[in-house]
mmCIF file of C-alpha atoms in Angstrom:
data_model
loop_
_atom_site.group_PDB
_atom_site.id
_atom_site.type_symbol
_atom_site.label_atom_id
_atom_site.label_comp_id
_atom_site.label_asym_id
_atom_site.label_seq_id
_atom_site.Cartn_x
_atom_site.Cartn_y
_atom_site.Cartn_z
ATOM 1 C CA UNK A 663 91.532 101.945 128.139
ATOM 2 C CA UNK A 664 88.553 104.250 127.634
ATOM 3 C CA UNK A 665 90.559 106.424 125.224
ATOM 4 C CA UNK A 666 91.684 103.393 123.225
ATOM 5 C CA UNK A 667 88.042 102.312 122.783
ATOM 6 C CA UNK A 668 87.003 105.883 121.970
ATOM 7 C CA UNK A 669 89.624 106.410 119.278
ATOM 8 C CA UNK A 670 89.080 102.922 117.849
ATOM 9 C CA UNK A 671 85.410 103.790 117.385
ATOM 10 C CA UNK A 672 86.238 107.174 115.798
ATOM 11 C CA UNK A 673 88.791 105.653 113.419
ATOM 12 C CA UNK A 674 86.468 102.849 112.300
ATOM 13 C CA UNK A 675 83.552 105.288 111.916
ATOM 14 C CA UNK A 676 85.703 107.486 109.701
ATOM 15 C CA UNK A 677 86.312 104.637 107.249
ATOM 16 C CA UNK A 678 82.668 103.550 107.281
ATOM 17 C CA UNK A 679 81.603 106.985 106.056
ATOM 18 C CA UNK A 680 82.730 106.069 102.568
ATOM 19 C CA UNK A 681 86.377 107.056 102.595
ATOM 20 C CA UNK A 682 87.913 105.978 99.291
ATOM 21 C CA UNK A 683 90.166 102.956 98.950
ATOM 22 C CA UNK A 684 93.778 103.581 100.024
ATOM 23 C CA UNK A 685 92.871 106.857 101.757
ATOM 24 C CA UNK A 686 94.913 106.907 104.962
ATOM 25 C CA UNK A 687 92.380 108.684 107.155
ATOM 26 C CA UNK A 688 91.973 111.985 108.940
ATOM 27 C CA UNK A 689 95.366 113.645 109.535
ATOM 28 C CA UNK A 690 94.000 115.813 112.364
ATOM 29 C CA UNK A 691 92.893 112.650 114.176
ATOM 30 C CA UNK A 692 96.416 111.244 113.780
ATOM 31 C CA UNK A 693 97.869 114.406 115.308
ATOM 32 C CA UNK A 694 95.349 114.169 118.153
ATOM 33 C CA UNK A 695 96.343 110.548 118.794
ATOM 34 C CA UNK A 696 99.991 111.570 118.993
ATOM 35 C CA UNK A 697 99.146 114.318 121.476
ATOM 36 C CA UNK A 698 97.072 111.933 123.610
ATOM 37 C CA UNK A 699 99.229 108.803 123.670
ATOM 38 C CA UNK A 700 102.840 109.845 122.989
ATOM 39 C CA UNK A 701 103.745 112.134 125.875
ATOM 40 C CA UNK A 702 105.658 109.398 127.728
ATOM 41 C CA UNK A 703 107.411 107.983 124.667
ATOM 42 C CA UNK A 704 108.225 111.509 123.539
ATOM 43 C CA UNK A 705 110.066 112.224 126.793
ATOM 44 C CA UNK A 706 111.983 108.933 126.569
ATOM 45 C CA UNK A 707 112.967 109.611 122.953
ATOM 46 C CA UNK A 708 114.033 113.151 123.827
ATOM 47 C CA UNK A 709 116.369 111.857 126.564
ATOM 48 C CA UNK A 710 117.841 109.398 124.090
ATOM 49 C CA UNK A 711 118.189 112.091 121.442
ATOM 50 C CA UNK A 712 119.943 114.500 123.813
ATOM 51 C CA UNK A 713 122.821 112.008 124.151
ATOM 52 C CA UNK A 714 123.597 112.256 120.427
ATOM 53 C CA UNK A 715 126.445 114.530 119.217
ATOM 54 C CA UNK A 716 124.018 116.275 116.838
ATOM 55 C CA UNK A 717 121.484 117.213 119.554
ATOM 56 C CA UNK A 718 123.105 120.483 120.638
ATOM 57 C CA UNK A 719 123.229 121.711 117.033
ATOM 58 C CA UNK A 720 119.634 120.612 116.362
ATOM 59 C CA UNK A 721 118.154 122.752 119.135
ATOM 60 C CA UNK A 722 119.896 125.852 117.715
ATOM 61 C CA UNK A 723 118.973 125.254 114.084
ATOM 62 C CA UNK A 724 116.141 126.801 112.103
ATOM 63 C CA UNK A 725 113.309 124.396 111.225
ATOM 64 C CA UNK A 726 114.455 122.271 108.257
ATOM 65 C CA UNK A 727 111.330 123.141 106.271
ATOM 66 C CA UNK A 728 111.894 126.878 106.785
ATOM 67 C CA UNK A 729 115.579 126.524 105.899
ATOM 68 C CA UNK A 730 114.656 124.824 102.628
ATOM 69 C CA UNK A 731 112.008 127.436 101.780
ATOM 70 C CA UNK A 732 114.395 130.361 102.308
ATOM 71 C CA UNK A 733 117.174 129.147 100.003
ATOM 72 C CA UNK A 734 117.804 128.282 96.359
ATOM 73 C CA UNK A 735 119.153 124.895 95.342
ATOM 74 C CA UNK A 736 120.322 123.293 92.110
ATOM 75 C CA UNK A 737 118.113 120.725 90.463
ATOM 76 C CA UNK A 738 118.857 117.191 91.613
ATOM 77 C CA UNK A 739 119.942 118.191 95.101
ATOM 78 C CA UNK A 740 118.287 117.166 98.347
ATOM 79 C CA UNK A 741 117.270 120.773 98.998
ATOM 80 C CA UNK A 742 115.548 121.161 95.610
ATOM 81 C CA UNK A 743 113.771 117.851 96.034
ATOM 82 C CA UNK A 744 112.462 118.852 99.448
ATOM 83 C CA UNK A 745 111.300 122.218 98.097
ATOM 84 C CA UNK A 746 109.230 120.506 95.419
ATOM 85 C CA UNK A 747 107.941 117.925 97.894
ATOM 86 C CA UNK A 748 106.732 120.507 100.433
ATOM 87 C CA UNK A 749 105.108 122.583 97.688
ATOM 88 C CA UNK A 750 102.824 119.571 97.107
ATOM 89 C CA UNK A 751 102.076 119.236 100.842
ATOM 90 C CA UNK A 752 101.575 122.729 102.320
ATOM 91 C CA UNK A 753 100.195 121.407 105.630
ATOM 92 C CA UNK A 754 102.718 122.120 108.401
ATOM 93 C CA UNK A 755 102.308 119.093 110.654
ATOM 94 C CA UNK A 756 104.556 120.322 113.472
ATOM 95 C CA UNK A 757 102.561 123.522 113.927
ATOM 96 C CA UNK A 758 99.171 121.804 113.565
ATOM 97 C CA UNK A 759 100.216 119.035 115.966
ATOM 98 C CA UNK A 760 101.121 121.478 118.748
ATOM 99 C CA UNK A 761 97.922 123.475 118.153
ATOM 100 C CA UNK A 762 95.669 120.401 118.234
ATOM 101 C CA UNK A 763 97.393 119.000 121.326
ATOM 102 C CA UNK A 764 97.007 122.295 123.188
ATOM 103 C CA UNK A 765 93.373 122.736 122.130
ATOM 104 C CA UNK A 766 92.311 119.160 122.933
ATOM 105 C CA UNK A 767 94.284 118.437 126.101
ATOM 106 C CA UNK A 768 95.075 121.851 127.601
ATOM 107 C CA UNK A 769 97.502 121.702 130.530
ATOM 108 C CA UNK A 770 97.963 117.943 130.101
ATOM 109 C CA UNK A 771 99.690 118.750 126.822
ATOM 110 C CA UNK A 772 102.088 121.487 127.844
ATOM 111 C CA UNK A 773 105.460 120.928 126.107
ATOM 112 C CA UNK A 774 108.505 122.996 127.074
ATOM 113 C CA UNK A 775 110.312 124.985 124.322
ATOM 114 C CA UNK A 776 112.827 122.142 123.993
ATOM 115 C CA UNK A 777 110.002 119.569 123.726
ATOM 116 C CA UNK A 778 108.264 121.696 121.083
ATOM 117 C CA UNK A 779 111.468 121.765 119.063
ATOM 118 C CA UNK A 780 111.728 117.993 119.375
ATOM 119 C CA UNK A 781 108.093 117.601 118.239
ATOM 120 C CA UNK A 782 109.102 119.644 115.197
ATOM 121 C CA UNK A 783 111.878 117.147 114.517
ATOM 122 C CA UNK A 784 109.451 114.231 114.803
ATOM 123 C CA UNK A 785 107.164 115.703 112.153
ATOM 124 C CA UNK A 786 110.130 116.541 109.890
ATOM 125 C CA UNK A 787 111.225 112.906 110.262
ATOM 126 C CA UNK A 788 107.823 111.734 108.997
ATOM 127 C CA UNK A 789 108.022 113.990 105.928
ATOM 128 C CA UNK A 790 111.606 112.966 105.210
ATOM 129 C CA UNK A 791 110.676 109.283 105.214
ATOM 130 C CA UNK A 792 107.878 109.953 102.722
ATOM 131 C CA UNK A 793 110.218 111.947 100.493
ATOM 132 C CA UNK A 794 113.372 109.805 100.641
ATOM 133 C CA UNK A 795 111.552 106.517 100.065
ATOM 134 C CA UNK A 796 108.867 107.800 97.683
ATOM 135 C CA UNK A 797 105.987 106.699 99.921
ATOM 136 C CA UNK A 798 102.473 107.877 99.093
ATOM 137 C CA UNK A 799 100.060 109.361 101.607
ATOM 138 C CA UNK A 800 97.654 106.456 101.039
ATOM 139 C CA UNK A 801 97.207 103.537 103.432
ATOM 140 C CA UNK A 802 100.134 101.448 102.148
ATOM 141 C CA UNK A 803 102.453 104.462 102.163
ATOM 142 C CA UNK A 804 101.452 105.703 105.609
ATOM 143 C CA UNK A 805 101.590 102.363 107.410
ATOM 144 C CA UNK A 806 104.978 101.693 105.776
ATOM 145 C CA UNK A 807 106.173 105.073 107.052
ATOM 146 C CA UNK A 808 104.895 104.424 110.583
ATOM 147 C CA UNK A 809 106.368 100.916 110.687
ATOM 148 C CA UNK A 810 109.743 102.214 109.464
ATOM 149 C CA UNK A 811 109.644 104.828 112.248
ATOM 150 C CA UNK A 812 108.703 102.287 114.936
ATOM 151 C CA UNK A 813 111.847 100.294 114.166
ATOM 152 C CA UNK A 814 113.959 103.093 115.647
ATOM 153 C CA UNK A 815 111.556 104.987 117.919
ATOM 154 C CA UNK A 816 108.486 103.271 119.366
ATOM 155 C CA UNK A 817 105.396 105.370 120.023
ATOM 156 C CA UNK A 818 102.006 103.953 120.946
ATOM 157 C CA UNK A 819 100.006 106.173 118.565
ATOM 158 C CA UNK A 820 101.771 104.721 115.503
ATOM 159 C CA UNK A 821 101.335 101.152 116.743
ATOM 160 C CA UNK A 822 97.642 101.844 117.412
ATOM 161 C CA UNK A 823 97.077 103.352 113.939
ATOM 162 C CA UNK A 824 98.668 100.353 112.211
ATOM 163 C CA UNK A 825 96.594 97.863 114.234
ATOM 164 C CA UNK A 826 93.263 99.639 113.771
ATOM 165 C CA UNK A 827 93.930 100.179 110.047
ATOM 166 C CA UNK A 828 94.544 96.462 109.549
ATOM 167 C CA UNK A 829 91.280 95.793 111.386
ATOM 168 C CA UNK A 830 89.329 98.120 109.086
ATOM 169 C CA UNK A 831 90.893 97.588 105.668
ATOM 170 C CA UNK A 832 90.225 93.846 105.143
ATOM 171 C CA UNK A 833 86.478 94.522 105.299
ATOM 172 C CA UNK A 834 86.587 97.585 103.034
ATOM 173 C CA UNK A 835 85.013 97.025 99.640
ATOM 174 C CA UNK A 836 85.813 98.824 96.409
ATOM 175 C CA UNK A 837 83.621 101.503 94.872
ATOM 176 C CA UNK A 838 79.911 102.189 95.099
ATOM 177 C CA UNK A 839 79.012 98.596 94.102
ATOM 178 C CA UNK A 840 80.921 97.360 97.203
ATOM 179 C CA UNK A 841 82.775 94.678 95.278
ATOM 180 C CA UNK A 842 85.362 92.671 97.187
ATOM 181 C CA UNK A 843 88.985 92.648 96.034
ATOM 182 C CA UNK A 844 88.520 89.081 94.814
ATOM 183 C CA UNK A 845 85.393 89.879 92.789
ATOM 184 C CA UNK A 846 86.935 93.030 91.327
ATOM 185 C CA UNK A 847 89.981 91.101 90.092
ATOM 186 C CA UNK A 848 87.730 88.455 88.528
ATOM 187 C CA UNK A 849 85.459 91.032 86.857
ATOM 188 C CA UNK A 850 88.266 93.004 85.183
ATOM 189 C CA UNK A 851 90.818 90.279 84.445
ATOM 190 C CA UNK A 852 90.232 90.489 80.655
ATOM 191 C CA UNK A 853 91.285 94.140 80.742
ATOM 192 C CA UNK A 854 93.483 94.510 83.816
ATOM 193 C CA UNK A 855 95.436 91.943 85.813
ATOM 194 C CA UNK A 856 95.608 93.055 89.450
ATOM 195 C CA UNK A 857 98.256 91.450 91.662
ATOM 196 C CA UNK A 858 97.017 92.689 95.021
ATOM 197 C CA UNK A 859 95.810 91.017 98.226
ATOM 198 C CA UNK A 860 94.833 92.511 101.570
ATOM 199 C CA UNK A 861 97.725 90.549 103.115
ATOM 200 C CA UNK A 862 100.069 92.797 101.125
ATOM 201 C CA UNK A 863 99.396 95.507 103.730
ATOM 202 C CA UNK A 864 100.931 93.217 106.358
ATOM 203 C CA UNK A 865 103.930 92.499 104.124
ATOM 204 C CA UNK A 866 104.438 96.241 103.618
ATOM 205 C CA UNK A 867 104.499 96.706 107.401
ATOM 206 C CA UNK A 868 107.038 93.964 108.109
ATOM 207 C CA UNK A 869 109.321 94.884 105.215
ATOM 208 C CA UNK A 870 109.274 98.574 106.226
ATOM 209 C CA UNK A 871 110.132 97.600 109.800
ATOM 210 C CA UNK A 872 113.109 95.528 108.622
ATOM 211 C CA UNK A 873 114.339 98.406 106.447
ATOM 212 C CA UNK A 874 113.920 100.780 109.395
ATOM 213 C CA UNK A 875 116.003 98.503 111.625
ATOM 214 C CA UNK A 876 118.998 98.584 109.318
ATOM 215 C CA UNK A 877 118.657 102.277 108.398
ATOM 216 C CA UNK A 878 120.071 105.210 110.406
ATOM 217 C CA UNK A 879 117.687 107.005 112.781
ATOM 218 C CA UNK A 880 116.427 109.884 110.624
ATOM 219 C CA UNK A 881 116.431 112.227 113.635
ATOM 220 C CA UNK A 882 120.116 111.583 114.293
ATOM 221 C CA UNK A 883 121.202 113.116 110.969
ATOM 222 C CA UNK A 884 121.991 116.799 110.416
ATOM 223 C CA UNK A 885 120.027 117.191 107.171
ATOM 224 C CA UNK A 886 121.016 120.849 106.861
ATOM 225 C CA UNK A 887 124.515 119.689 105.893
ATOM 226 C CA UNK A 888 123.195 117.669 102.965
ATOM 227 C CA UNK A 889 120.820 120.171 101.341
ATOM 228 C CA UNK A 890 123.281 121.239 98.602
ATOM 229 C CA UNK A 891 124.399 117.694 97.805
ATOM 230 C CA UNK A 892 122.971 115.546 94.963
ATOM 231 C CA UNK A 893 120.056 113.493 96.271
ATOM 232 C CA UNK A 894 121.399 110.214 94.834
ATOM 233 C CA UNK A 895 124.722 110.724 96.617
ATOM 234 C CA UNK A 896 122.958 111.487 99.907
ATOM 235 C CA UNK A 897 120.929 108.287 99.675
ATOM 236 C CA UNK A 898 124.010 106.236 98.857
ATOM 237 C CA UNK A 899 126.123 107.774 101.641
ATOM 238 C CA UNK A 900 123.433 107.245 104.288
ATOM 239 C CA UNK A 901 122.462 103.773 103.087
ATOM 240 C CA UNK A 902 118.836 104.650 102.343
ATOM 241 C CA UNK A 903 117.092 101.545 100.981
ATOM 242 C CA UNK A 904 114.443 101.471 98.307
ATOM 243 C CA UNK A 905 111.016 100.114 99.292
ATOM 244 C CA UNK A 906 110.951 97.765 96.294
ATOM 245 C CA UNK A 907 107.986 95.654 97.443
ATOM 246 C CA UNK A 908 105.930 98.724 98.361
ATOM 247 C CA UNK A 909 106.529 100.407 94.991
ATOM 248 C CA UNK A 910 105.604 97.204 93.158
ATOM 249 C CA UNK A 911 102.331 96.972 95.084
ATOM 250 C CA UNK A 912 101.603 100.690 94.781
ATOM 251 C CA UNK A 913 101.249 100.160 91.019
ATOM 252 C CA UNK A 914 98.593 97.523 91.723
ATOM 253 C CA UNK A 915 96.827 99.900 94.132
ATOM 254 C CA UNK A 916 96.644 102.500 91.353
ATOM 255 C CA UNK A 917 94.824 99.921 89.210
ATOM 256 C CA UNK A 918 92.239 99.389 91.952
ATOM 257 C CA UNK A 919 91.784 103.143 92.309
ATOM 258 C CA UNK A 920 91.215 103.336 88.544
ATOM 259 C CA UNK A 921 88.247 100.963 88.832
ATOM 260 C CA UNK A 922 86.930 102.723 91.892
ATOM 261 C CA UNK A 923 86.808 105.988 89.931
ATOM 262 C CA UNK A 924 85.471 104.153 86.858
ATOM 263 C CA UNK A 925 82.274 103.255 88.716
ATOM 264 C CA UNK A 926 81.484 106.956 89.267
ATOM 265 C CA UNK A 927 81.635 107.850 85.527
ATOM 266 C CA UNK A 928 78.952 107.983 82.854
ATOM 267 C CA UNK A 929 78.810 105.062 80.360
ATOM 268 C CA UNK A 930 80.312 107.209 77.586
ATOM 269 C CA UNK A 931 83.272 108.295 79.716
ATOM 270 C CA UNK A 932 83.687 104.725 80.985
ATOM 271 C CA UNK A 933 84.031 103.501 77.396
ATOM 272 C CA UNK A 934 86.607 106.209 76.651
ATOM 273 C CA UNK A 935 88.622 105.281 79.756
ATOM 274 C CA UNK A 936 88.620 101.594 78.798
ATOM 275 C CA UNK A 937 89.957 102.421 75.327
ATOM 276 C CA UNK A 938 92.682 104.574 76.907
ATOM 277 C CA UNK A 939 93.590 101.753 79.263
ATOM 278 C CA UNK A 940 93.752 99.131 76.505
ATOM 279 C CA UNK A 941 96.017 101.385 74.470
ATOM 280 C CA UNK A 942 98.280 101.927 77.465
ATOM 281 C CA UNK A 943 98.419 98.159 78.083
ATOM 282 C CA UNK A 944 99.254 97.574 74.404
ATOM 283 C CA UNK A 945 96.144 95.462 73.836
ATOM 284 C CA UNK A 946 94.797 97.688 71.027
ATOM 285 C CA UNK A 947 96.573 100.034 68.603
ATOM 286 C CA UNK A 948 93.824 102.224 67.151
#
C-alpha cells in the first residue's frame, strides 16, 4: 500500500510540473513500476507462455529488434516497417527495464536468464502494438496500448498507470493560460472546431480492451516468420484491427496541441500560423 501511495504521488507530481498536454509521462518511471509491481504477474504469464508451441523457439531466437536491425527488407514488408519504426525510437526498453529494476530493487528484482528473455518479449510486444496499430506515444496512444495488452495479459503496473492517468488528466489545463478544454473549444471555434472531450480517454481504453480481447496474444506469434511478408498481408492474416476511434480522436488531439504551442509564440508568428491554418482548412485562398 505504501508503494502505491508513493508512486501515485510521484506520477501526479510529474504532471503538475508542467508536462505538456498528451505527454504520456516519464518512461523510466513506467519501467520502475513494472519492476516493482509485476514480478508475480510476470511469473504467471511466463508459465502460461511456456505451454505455447512457440515458446521453445522463442527462447532460442535472437531479439526481434536485433534481428530486424541486422537484415535488409523490401519496402512495404513488416521488417522494413519495423526498421523505420525503431529508427524513430532508439530507446531499448527491454535493456533499460532490466537495468532500472536491478538498480532500484537489487536482489528483490533478480530475474533468471529465461525470465530476462521473457521480459524482452514483453517490451517487444509493447513496441509491436504501437507499430501495428499506429498508436502514438502520447496519453491516448499509451493508455490504448496498455488497455489492449491487459485484455490478454493482466499486470498491475499497467492497470495502475491507466487509473492514475485518468485521475490526473481531467484536471489538466491547456497551455500557459491554463484554459480548460471547454473554454479552449469556445475561444477557437471560429477558426478550429475541436471534437474532443476528456471522456474520450475512457472510450479509448474500453475500445482498445475490446480489440485486445478479440485479437491474438502478440507474444504467442513468431514474428520472425513474418518479417519478409507485406505488412498489409500480415495484418489481414492475423486479424489485426484498426483503432478507428483512436485515430479519429488523435486528429482532434493534434488540434489541441496546435493551440498549446500557439500560446508560446510571438504575436507575429501567431498571425502567420493562423493564416497557415485557415489555408489548410480551406477558409481562405490567398
